GROMACS .gro file of C-alpha atoms in nm:
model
  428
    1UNK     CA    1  -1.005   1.266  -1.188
    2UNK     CA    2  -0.641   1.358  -1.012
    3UNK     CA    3  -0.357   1.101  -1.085
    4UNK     CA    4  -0.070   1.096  -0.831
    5UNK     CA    5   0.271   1.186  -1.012
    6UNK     CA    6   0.458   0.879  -1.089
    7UNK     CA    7   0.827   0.864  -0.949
    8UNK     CA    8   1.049   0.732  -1.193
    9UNK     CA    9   1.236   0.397  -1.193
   10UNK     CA   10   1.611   0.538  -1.089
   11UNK     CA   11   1.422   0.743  -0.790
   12UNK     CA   12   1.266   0.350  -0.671
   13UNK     CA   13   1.560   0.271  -0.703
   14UNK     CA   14   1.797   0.487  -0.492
   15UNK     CA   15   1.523   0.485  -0.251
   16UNK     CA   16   1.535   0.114  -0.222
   17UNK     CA   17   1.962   0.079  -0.171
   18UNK     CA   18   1.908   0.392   0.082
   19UNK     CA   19   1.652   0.138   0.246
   20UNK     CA   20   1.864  -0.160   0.219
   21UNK     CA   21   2.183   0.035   0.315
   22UNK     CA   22   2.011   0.174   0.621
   23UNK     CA   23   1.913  -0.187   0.736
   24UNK     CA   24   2.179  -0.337   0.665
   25UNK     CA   25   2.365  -0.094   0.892
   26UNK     CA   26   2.102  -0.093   1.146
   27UNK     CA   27   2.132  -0.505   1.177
   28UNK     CA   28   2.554  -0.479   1.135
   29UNK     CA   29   2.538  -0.231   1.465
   30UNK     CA   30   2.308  -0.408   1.596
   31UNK     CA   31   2.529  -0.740   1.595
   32UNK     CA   32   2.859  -0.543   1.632
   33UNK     CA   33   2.714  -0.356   1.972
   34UNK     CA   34   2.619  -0.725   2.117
   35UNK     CA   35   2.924  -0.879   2.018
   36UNK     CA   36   3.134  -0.594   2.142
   37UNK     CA   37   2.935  -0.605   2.477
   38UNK     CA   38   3.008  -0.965   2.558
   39UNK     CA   39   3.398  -0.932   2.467
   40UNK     CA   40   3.400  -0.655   2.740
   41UNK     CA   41   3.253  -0.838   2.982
   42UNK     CA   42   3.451  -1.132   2.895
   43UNK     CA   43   3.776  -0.905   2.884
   44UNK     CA   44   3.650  -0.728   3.175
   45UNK     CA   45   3.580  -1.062   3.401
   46UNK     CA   46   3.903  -1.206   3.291
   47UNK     CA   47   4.106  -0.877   3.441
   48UNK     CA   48   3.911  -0.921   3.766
   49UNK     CA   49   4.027  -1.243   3.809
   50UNK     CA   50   4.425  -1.162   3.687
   51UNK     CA   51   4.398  -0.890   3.947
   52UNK     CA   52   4.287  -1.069   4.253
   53UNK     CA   53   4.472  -1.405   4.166
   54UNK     CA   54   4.818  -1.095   4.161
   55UNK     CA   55   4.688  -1.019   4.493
   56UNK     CA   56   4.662  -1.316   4.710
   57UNK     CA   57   4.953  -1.435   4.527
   58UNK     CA   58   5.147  -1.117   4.645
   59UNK     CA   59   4.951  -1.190   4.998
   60UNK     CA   60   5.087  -1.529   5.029
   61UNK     CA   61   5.448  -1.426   4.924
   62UNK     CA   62   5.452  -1.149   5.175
   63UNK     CA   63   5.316  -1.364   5.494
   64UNK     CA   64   5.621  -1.624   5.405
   65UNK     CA   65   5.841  -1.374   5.359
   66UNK     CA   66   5.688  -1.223   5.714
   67UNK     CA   67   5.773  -1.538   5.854
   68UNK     CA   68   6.108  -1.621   5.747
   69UNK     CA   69   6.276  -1.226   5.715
   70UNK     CA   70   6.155  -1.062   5.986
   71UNK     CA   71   5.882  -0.751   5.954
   72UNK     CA   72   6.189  -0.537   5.839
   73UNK     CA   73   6.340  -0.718   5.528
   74UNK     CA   74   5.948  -0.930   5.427
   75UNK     CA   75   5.845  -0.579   5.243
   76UNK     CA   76   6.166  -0.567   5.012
   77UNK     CA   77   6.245  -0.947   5.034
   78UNK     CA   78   5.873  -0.974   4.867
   79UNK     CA   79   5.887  -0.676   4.613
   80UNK     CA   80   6.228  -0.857   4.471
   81UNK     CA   81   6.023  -1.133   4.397
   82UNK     CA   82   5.748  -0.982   4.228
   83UNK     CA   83   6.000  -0.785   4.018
   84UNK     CA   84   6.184  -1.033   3.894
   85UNK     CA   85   5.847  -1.231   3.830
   86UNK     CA   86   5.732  -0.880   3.631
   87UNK     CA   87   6.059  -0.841   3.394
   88UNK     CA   88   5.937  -1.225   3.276
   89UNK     CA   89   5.585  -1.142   3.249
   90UNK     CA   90   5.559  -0.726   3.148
   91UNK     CA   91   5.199  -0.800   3.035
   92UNK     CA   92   4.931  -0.925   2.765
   93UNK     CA   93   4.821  -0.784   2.458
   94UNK     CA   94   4.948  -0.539   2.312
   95UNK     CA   95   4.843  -0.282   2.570
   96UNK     CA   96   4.768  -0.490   2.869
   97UNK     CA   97   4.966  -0.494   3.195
   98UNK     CA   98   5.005  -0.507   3.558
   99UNK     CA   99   5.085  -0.226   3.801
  100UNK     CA  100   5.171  -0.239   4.145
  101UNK     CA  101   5.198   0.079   4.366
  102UNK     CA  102   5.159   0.244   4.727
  103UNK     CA  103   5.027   0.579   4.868
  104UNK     CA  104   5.364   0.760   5.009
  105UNK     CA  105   5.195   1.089   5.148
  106UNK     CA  106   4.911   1.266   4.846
  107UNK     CA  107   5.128   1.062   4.593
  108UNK     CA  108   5.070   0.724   4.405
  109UNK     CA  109   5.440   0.584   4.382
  110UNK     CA  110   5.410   0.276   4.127
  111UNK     CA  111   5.716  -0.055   4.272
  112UNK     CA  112   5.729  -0.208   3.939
  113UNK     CA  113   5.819  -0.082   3.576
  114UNK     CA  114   5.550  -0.001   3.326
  115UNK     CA  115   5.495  -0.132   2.979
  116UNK     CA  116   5.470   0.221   2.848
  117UNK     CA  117   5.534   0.566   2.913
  118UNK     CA  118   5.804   0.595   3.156
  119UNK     CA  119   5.885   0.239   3.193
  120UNK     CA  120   6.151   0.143   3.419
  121UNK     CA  121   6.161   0.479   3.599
  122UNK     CA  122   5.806   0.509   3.678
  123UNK     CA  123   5.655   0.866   3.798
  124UNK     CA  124   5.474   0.908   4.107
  125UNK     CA  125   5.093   1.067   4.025
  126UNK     CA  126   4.881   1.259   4.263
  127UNK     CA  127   4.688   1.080   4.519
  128UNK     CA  128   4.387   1.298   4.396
  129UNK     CA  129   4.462   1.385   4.031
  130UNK     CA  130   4.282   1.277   3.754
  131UNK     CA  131   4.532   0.994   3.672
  132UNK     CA  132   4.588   0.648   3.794
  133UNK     CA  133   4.176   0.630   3.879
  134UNK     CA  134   4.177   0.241   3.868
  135UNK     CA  135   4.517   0.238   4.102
  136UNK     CA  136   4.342   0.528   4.382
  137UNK     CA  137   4.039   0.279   4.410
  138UNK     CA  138   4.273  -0.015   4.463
  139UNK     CA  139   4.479   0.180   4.718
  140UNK     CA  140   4.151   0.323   4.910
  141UNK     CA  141   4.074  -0.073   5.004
  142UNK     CA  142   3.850  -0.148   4.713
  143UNK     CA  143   3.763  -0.441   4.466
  144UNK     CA  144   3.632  -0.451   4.110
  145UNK     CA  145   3.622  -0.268   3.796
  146UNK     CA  146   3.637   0.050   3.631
  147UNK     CA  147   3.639   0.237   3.299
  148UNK     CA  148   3.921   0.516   3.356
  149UNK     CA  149   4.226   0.693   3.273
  150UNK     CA  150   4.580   0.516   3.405
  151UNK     CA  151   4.891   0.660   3.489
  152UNK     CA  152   4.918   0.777   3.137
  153UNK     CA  153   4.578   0.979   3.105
  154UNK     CA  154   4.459   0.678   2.883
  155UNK     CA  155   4.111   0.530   2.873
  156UNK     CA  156   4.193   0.151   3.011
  157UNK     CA  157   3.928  -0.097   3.127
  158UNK     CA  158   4.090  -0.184   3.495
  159UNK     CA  159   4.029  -0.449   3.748
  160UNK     CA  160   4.176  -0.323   4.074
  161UNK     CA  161   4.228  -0.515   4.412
  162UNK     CA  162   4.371  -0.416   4.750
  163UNK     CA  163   4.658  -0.609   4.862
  164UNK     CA  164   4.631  -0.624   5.267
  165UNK     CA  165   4.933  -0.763   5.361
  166UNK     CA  166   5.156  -0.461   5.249
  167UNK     CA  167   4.922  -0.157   5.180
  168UNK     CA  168   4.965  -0.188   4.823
  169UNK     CA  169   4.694  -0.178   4.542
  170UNK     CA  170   4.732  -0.408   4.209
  171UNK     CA  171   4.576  -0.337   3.904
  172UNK     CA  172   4.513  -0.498   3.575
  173UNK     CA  173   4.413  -0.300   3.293
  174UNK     CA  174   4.408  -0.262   2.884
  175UNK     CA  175   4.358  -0.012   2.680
  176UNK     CA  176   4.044   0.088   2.534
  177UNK     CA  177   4.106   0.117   2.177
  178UNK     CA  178   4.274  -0.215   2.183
  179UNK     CA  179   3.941  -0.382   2.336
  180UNK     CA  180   3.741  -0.200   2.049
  181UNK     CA  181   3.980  -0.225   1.756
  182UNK     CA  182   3.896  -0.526   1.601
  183UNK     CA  183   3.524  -0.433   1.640
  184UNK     CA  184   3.597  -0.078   1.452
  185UNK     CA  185   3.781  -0.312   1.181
  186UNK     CA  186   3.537  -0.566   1.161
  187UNK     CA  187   3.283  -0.329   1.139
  188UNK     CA  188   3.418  -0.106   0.878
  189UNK     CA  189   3.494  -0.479   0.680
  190UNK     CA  190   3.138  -0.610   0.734
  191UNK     CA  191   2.979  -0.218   0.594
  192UNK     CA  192   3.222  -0.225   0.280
  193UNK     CA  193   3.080  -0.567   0.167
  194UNK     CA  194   2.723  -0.480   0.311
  195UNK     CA  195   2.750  -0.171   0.064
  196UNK     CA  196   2.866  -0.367  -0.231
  197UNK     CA  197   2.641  -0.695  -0.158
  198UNK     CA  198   2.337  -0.393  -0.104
  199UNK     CA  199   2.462  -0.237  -0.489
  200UNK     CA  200   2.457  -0.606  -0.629
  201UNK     CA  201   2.111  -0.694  -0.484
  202UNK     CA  202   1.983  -0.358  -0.640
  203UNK     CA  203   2.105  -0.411  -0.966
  204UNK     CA  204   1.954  -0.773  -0.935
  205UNK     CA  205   1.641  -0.646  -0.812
  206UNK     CA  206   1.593  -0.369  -1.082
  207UNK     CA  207   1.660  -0.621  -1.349
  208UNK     CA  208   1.395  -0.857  -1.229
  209UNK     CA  209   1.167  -0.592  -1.130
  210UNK     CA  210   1.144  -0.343  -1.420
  211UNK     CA  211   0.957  -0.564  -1.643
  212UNK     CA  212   0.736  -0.640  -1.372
  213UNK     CA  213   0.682  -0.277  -1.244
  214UNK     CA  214   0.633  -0.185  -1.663
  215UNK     CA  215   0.363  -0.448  -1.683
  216UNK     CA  216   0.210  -0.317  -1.337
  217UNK     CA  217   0.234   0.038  -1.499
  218UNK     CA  218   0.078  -0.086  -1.796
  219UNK     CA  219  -0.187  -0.178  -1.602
  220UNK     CA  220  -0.266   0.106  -1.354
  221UNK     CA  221  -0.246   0.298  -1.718
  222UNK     CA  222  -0.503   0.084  -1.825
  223UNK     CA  223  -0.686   0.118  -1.561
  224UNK     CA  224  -0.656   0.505  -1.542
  225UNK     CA  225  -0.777   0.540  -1.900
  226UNK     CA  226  -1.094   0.284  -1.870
  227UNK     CA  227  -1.247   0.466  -1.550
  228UNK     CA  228  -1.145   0.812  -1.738
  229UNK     CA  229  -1.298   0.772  -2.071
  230UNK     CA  230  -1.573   0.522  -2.012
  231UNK     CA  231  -1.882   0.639  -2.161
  232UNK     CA  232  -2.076   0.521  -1.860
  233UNK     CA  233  -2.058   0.696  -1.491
  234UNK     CA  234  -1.774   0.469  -1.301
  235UNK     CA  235  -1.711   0.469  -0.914
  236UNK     CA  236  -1.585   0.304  -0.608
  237UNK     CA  237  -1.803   0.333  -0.321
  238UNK     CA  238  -1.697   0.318   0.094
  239UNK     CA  239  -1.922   0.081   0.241
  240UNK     CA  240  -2.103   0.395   0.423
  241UNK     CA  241  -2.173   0.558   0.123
  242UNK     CA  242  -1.949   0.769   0.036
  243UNK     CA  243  -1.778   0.863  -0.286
  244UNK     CA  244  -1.402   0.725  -0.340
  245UNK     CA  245  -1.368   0.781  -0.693
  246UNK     CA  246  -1.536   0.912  -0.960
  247UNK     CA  247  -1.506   0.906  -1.337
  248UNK     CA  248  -1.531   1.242  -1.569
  249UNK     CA  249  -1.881   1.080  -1.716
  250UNK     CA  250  -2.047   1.049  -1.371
  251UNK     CA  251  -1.966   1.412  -1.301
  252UNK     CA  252  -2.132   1.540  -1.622
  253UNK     CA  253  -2.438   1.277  -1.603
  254UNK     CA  254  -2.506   1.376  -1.206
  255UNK     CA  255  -2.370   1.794  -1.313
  256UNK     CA  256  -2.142   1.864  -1.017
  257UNK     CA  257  -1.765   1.899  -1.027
  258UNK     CA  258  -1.507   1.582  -0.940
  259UNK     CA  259  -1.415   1.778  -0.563
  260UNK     CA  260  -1.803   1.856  -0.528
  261UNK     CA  261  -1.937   1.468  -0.618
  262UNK     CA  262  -1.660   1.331  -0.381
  263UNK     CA  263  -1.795   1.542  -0.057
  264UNK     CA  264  -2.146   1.372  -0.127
  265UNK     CA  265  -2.284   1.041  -0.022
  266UNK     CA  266  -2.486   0.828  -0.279
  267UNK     CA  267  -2.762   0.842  -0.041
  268UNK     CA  268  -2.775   1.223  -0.115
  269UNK     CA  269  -2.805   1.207  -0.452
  270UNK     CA  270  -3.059   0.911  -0.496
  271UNK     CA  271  -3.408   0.934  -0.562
  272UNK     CA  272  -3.613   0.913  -0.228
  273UNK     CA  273  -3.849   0.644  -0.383
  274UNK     CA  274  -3.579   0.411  -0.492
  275UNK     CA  275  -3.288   0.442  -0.221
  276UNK     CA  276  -3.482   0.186   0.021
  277UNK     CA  277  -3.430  -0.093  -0.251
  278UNK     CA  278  -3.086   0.011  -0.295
  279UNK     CA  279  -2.988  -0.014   0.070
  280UNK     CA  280  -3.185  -0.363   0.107
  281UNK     CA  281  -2.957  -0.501  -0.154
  282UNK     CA  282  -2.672  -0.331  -0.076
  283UNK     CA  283  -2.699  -0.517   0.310
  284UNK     CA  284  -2.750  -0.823   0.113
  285UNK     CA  285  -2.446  -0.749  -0.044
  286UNK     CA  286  -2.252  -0.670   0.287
  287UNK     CA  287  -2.396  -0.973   0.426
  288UNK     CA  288  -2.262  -1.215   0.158
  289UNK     CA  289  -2.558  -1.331   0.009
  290UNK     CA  290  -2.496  -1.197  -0.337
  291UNK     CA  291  -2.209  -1.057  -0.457
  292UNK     CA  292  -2.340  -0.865  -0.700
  293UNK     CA  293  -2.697  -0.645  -0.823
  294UNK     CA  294  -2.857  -0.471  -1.090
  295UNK     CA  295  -3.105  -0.221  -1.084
  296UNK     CA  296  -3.247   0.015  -1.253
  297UNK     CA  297  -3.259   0.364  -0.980
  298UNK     CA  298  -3.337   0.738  -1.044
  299UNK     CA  299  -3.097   1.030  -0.915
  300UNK     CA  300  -3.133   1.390  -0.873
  301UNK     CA  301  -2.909   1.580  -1.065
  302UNK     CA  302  -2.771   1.939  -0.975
  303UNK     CA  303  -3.010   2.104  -1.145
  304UNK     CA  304  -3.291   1.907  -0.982
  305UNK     CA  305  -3.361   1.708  -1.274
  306UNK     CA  306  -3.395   1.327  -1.278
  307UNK     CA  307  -3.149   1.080  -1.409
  308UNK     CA  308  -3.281   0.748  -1.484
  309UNK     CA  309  -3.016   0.478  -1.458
  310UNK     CA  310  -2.931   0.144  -1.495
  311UNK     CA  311  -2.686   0.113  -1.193
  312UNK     CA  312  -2.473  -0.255  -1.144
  313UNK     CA  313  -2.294  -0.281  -0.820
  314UNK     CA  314  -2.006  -0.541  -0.723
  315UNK     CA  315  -1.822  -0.560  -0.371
  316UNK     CA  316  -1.452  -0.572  -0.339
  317UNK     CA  317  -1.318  -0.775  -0.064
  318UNK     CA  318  -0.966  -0.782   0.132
  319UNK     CA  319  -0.761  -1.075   0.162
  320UNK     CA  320  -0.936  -1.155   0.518
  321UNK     CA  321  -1.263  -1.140   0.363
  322UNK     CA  322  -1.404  -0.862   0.510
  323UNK     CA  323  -1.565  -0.526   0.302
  324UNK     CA  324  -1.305  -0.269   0.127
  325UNK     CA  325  -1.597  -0.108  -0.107
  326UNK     CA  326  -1.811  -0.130  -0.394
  327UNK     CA  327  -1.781  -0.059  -0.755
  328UNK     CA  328  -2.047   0.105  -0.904
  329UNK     CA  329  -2.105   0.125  -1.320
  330UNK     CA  330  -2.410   0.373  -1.364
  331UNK     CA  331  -2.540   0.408  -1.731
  332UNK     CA  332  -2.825   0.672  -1.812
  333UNK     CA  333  -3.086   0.478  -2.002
  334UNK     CA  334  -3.336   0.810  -1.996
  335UNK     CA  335  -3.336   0.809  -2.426
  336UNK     CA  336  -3.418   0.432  -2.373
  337UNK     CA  337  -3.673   0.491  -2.164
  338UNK     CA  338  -3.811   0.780  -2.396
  339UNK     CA  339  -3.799   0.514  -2.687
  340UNK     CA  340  -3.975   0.302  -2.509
  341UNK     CA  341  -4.220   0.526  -2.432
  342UNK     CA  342  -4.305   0.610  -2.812
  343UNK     CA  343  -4.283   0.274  -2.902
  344UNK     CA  344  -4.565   0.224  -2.668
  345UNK     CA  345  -4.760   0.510  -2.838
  346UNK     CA  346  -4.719   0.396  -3.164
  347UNK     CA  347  -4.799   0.073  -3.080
  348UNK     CA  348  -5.129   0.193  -2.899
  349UNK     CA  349  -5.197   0.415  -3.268
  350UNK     CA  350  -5.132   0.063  -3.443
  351UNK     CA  351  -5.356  -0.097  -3.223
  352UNK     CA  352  -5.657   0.101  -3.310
  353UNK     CA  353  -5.584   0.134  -3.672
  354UNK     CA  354  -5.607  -0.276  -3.663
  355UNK     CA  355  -5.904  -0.250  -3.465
  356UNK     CA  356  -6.053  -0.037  -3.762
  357UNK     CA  357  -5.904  -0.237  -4.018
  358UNK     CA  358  -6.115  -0.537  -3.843
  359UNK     CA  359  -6.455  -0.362  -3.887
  360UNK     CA  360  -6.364  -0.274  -4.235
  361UNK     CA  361  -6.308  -0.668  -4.286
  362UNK     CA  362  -6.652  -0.720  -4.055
  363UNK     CA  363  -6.806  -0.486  -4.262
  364UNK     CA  364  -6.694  -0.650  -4.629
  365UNK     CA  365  -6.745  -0.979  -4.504
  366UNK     CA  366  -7.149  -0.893  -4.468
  367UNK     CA  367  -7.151  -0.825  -4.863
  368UNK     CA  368  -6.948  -1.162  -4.911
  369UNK     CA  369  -7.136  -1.467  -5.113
  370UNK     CA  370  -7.339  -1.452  -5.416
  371UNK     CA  371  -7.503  -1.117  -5.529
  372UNK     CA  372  -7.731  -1.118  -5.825
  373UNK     CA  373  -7.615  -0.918  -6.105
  374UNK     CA  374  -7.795  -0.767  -6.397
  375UNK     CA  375  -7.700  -0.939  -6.659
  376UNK     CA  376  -7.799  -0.714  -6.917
  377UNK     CA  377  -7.707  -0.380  -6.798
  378UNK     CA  378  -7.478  -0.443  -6.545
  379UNK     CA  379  -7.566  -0.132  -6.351
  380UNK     CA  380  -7.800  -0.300  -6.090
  381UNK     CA  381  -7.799  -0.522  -5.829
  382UNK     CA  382  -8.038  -0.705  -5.617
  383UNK     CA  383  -7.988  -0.617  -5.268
  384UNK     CA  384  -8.070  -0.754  -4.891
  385UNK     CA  385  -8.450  -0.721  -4.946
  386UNK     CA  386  -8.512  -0.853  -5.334
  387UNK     CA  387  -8.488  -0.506  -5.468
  388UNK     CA  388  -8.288  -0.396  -5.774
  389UNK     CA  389  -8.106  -0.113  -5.654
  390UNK     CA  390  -7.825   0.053  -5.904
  391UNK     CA  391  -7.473  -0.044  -5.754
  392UNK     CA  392  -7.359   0.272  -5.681
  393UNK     CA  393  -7.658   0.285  -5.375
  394UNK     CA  394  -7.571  -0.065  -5.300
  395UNK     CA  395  -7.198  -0.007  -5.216
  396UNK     CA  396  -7.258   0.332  -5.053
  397UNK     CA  397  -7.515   0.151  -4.843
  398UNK     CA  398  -7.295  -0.122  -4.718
  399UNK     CA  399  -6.935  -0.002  -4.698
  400UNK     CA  400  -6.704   0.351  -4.630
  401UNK     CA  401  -6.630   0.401  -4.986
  402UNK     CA  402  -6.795   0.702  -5.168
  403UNK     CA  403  -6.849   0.647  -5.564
  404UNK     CA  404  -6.745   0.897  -5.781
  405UNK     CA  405  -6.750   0.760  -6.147
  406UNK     CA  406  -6.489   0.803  -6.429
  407UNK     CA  407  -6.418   0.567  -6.736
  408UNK     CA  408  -6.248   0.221  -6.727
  409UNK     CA  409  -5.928   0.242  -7.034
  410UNK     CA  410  -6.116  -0.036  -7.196
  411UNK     CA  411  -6.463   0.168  -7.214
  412UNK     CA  412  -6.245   0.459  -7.320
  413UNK     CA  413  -6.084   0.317  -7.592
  414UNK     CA  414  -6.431   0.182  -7.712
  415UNK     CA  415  -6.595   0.575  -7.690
  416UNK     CA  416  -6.289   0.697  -7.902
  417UNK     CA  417  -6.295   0.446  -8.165
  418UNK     CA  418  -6.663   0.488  -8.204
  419UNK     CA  419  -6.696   0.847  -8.195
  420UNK     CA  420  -6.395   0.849  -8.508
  421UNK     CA  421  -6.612   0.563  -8.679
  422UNK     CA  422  -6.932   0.837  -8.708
  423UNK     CA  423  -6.693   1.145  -8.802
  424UNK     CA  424  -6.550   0.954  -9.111
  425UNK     CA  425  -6.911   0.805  -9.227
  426UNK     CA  426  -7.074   1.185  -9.250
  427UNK     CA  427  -6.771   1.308  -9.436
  428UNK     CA  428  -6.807   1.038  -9.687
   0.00000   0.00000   0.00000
């Protein structure tokens, strides 16, 4: 029988804070990704409406100004105003800010002074570089939202609108790293304490655990050693037949190797007048009317001899109730059965010797009662028919026994004495 290799307690566990560790992670992404995704949008909705609330405001200024300067002085009369509104109001954040620019031939020429970079002297920036993306959209009549590099070459999440009145483009934008920063924190926060809250609930779970998993052990090595030295064939049996497990004792009563006896059904091994019974109560078995049986069931060995065994078989169920297999205790009862054989023999030899016995008593009872005696002699008897026979004919007559004679101590002691009594009268 082939035990698995056991993995040691510090392998269980290391495997158990990798598993812990790896959820934990998987649920702090998880959480940081969602949250991170709804501050964009809320970051990124908020910078659509800065950016078209700049515009109509700019809009509005520029039709009064239209109407009160003249077309030649409402352009700068306007861009005054919205420059001395930007020195009070650079921006938000620590990154965030407005821009306001025109196209003046391929380039982008930004009208009010940046937060960063070149800041009150603002570049221009090609019309079709890869800078400014947020402002060219703005400036090409379009509305919404992009993920882009600014004037800078830095990755900013921009709202940009058109302004119509003057030709101009707004945009309001922050910085990517800022948006993600106190995620990245948070996150690398929430996986130091995940790490050292996973540590503390492995610690606490190997100190519970190991006396439980040494009792388990304890158990399985139990277990291990029962079905491995039992002197009786042990096995679990699929519920089709087949061989799960098999003890060292069932291999040597049936002859085949363990890999050989687990490629066979039981059904291939049993005796073809005794599987029928065996498959009626095994059904019964399946069916729940019993939940055990006994029986006693021949097999064919290897060597095509027969095994006759007392076999006891007892279904396992899963937690639903349905069939997981059988267990199957098979002791070989073939010396039993050859006692019981010559106990029946001897019994039968008893038998007739009492039978003989009996006409020996029939036989002694027919000389039972009174039989008349010579009382002078002693060596006759009157037998059956009123005739004095001598005893010896008498006995030989009515029973077994054959008379041989010989001489009674008493008689003997007599003939001694007697014969010494003549001896010492002729020598006198």
């Amino acid at each position: 029988m082939n035990d698995k290799p056991q993995i040691s307690h510090p392998v269980h566990t290391l495997y158990l804070v990798l598993i812990m560790a790896t959820v934990a992670m998987i649920v702090l992404s998880t959480a940081i990704a969602v949250l991170y995704r709804v501050a964009f949008q809320e970051e990124q909705k908020r910078l659509i409406d800065t950016a078209q609330s700049r515009a109509r405001l700019i809009e509005a200024v520029a039709r009064f100004d239209l109407q009160h300067s003249g077309p030649d002085a409402a352009f700068e009369a306007t861009l005054s105003q919205i420059r001395e509104a930007h020195q009070n109001f650079p921006g938000f954040g620590e990154t965030g800010e407005f821009t306001l620019a025109q196209r003046q031939g391929d380039n982008i020429v930004f009208l009010i002074s940046h937060r960063h970079h070149d800041l009150s002297h603002p570049h221009p920036v090609p019309m079709y570089g890869h800078e400014a993306a947020p402002m060219r959209q703005a400036l090409q009549g379009k509305s919404g939202s992009i993920v882009g590099p600014d004037y800078r070459g830095e990755q900013v999440l921009a709202a940009f609108e058109p302004v119509a009145e003057l030709n101009l483009g707004v945009v309001a934008k922050i910085d990517m790293r800022e948006i993600r920063a106190p995620f990245i924190r948070a996150g690398q926060e929430i996986a130091i304490t995940g790490l050292l809250l996973v540590l503390l609930g492995a610690w606490a779970f190997r100190r519970i655990t190991i006396p439980m998993a040494h009792s388990l052990e304890e158990s399985e090595e139990l277990f291990r050693n029962t079905f491995a030295h039992a002197g009786i064939g042990l096995a679990h049996v699929s519920v089709d037949g087949a061989w799960l497990r098999v003890n060292p004792a069932l291999c040597d009563m049936l002859g085949y190797t363990h890999e050989a006896l687990l490629q066979l059904a039981f059904q291939d091994l049993a005796h073809p007048e005794d599987i029928e019974a065996d498959l009626q109560l095994l059904r019964s078995t399946l069916a729940g009317e019993r939940d055990s049986y006994s029986i006693q069931k021949r097999y064919i060995r290897k060597d095509s001899s027969v095994l006759t065994a007392n076999l006891t078989v007892s279904l396992v169920r899963r937690a639903d109730g349905s069939a997981d297999y059988f267990i199957s205790a098979i002791a070989d009862i073939g010396a039993l059965k050859e006692a019981e054989s010559a106990l029946r023999e001897s019994n039968t030899a008893l038998s007739k010797k009492n039978q003989a016995l009996h006409e020996a008593m029939k036989t002694i009872k027919t000389i039972s009662g009174v039989v008349p005696l010579c009382a002078w002699c002693g060596k006759t008897i009157r037998d059956d028919h009123g005739e004095w026979v001598k005893i010896e004919t008498y006995l030989e007559e009515h029973t077994d026994a054959n008379i041989s004679h010989g001489m009674c101590p008493e008689c003997k002691g007599a003939f001694t004495a007697g014969r010494g009594g003549s001896h010492g009268h002729a020598s006198g």
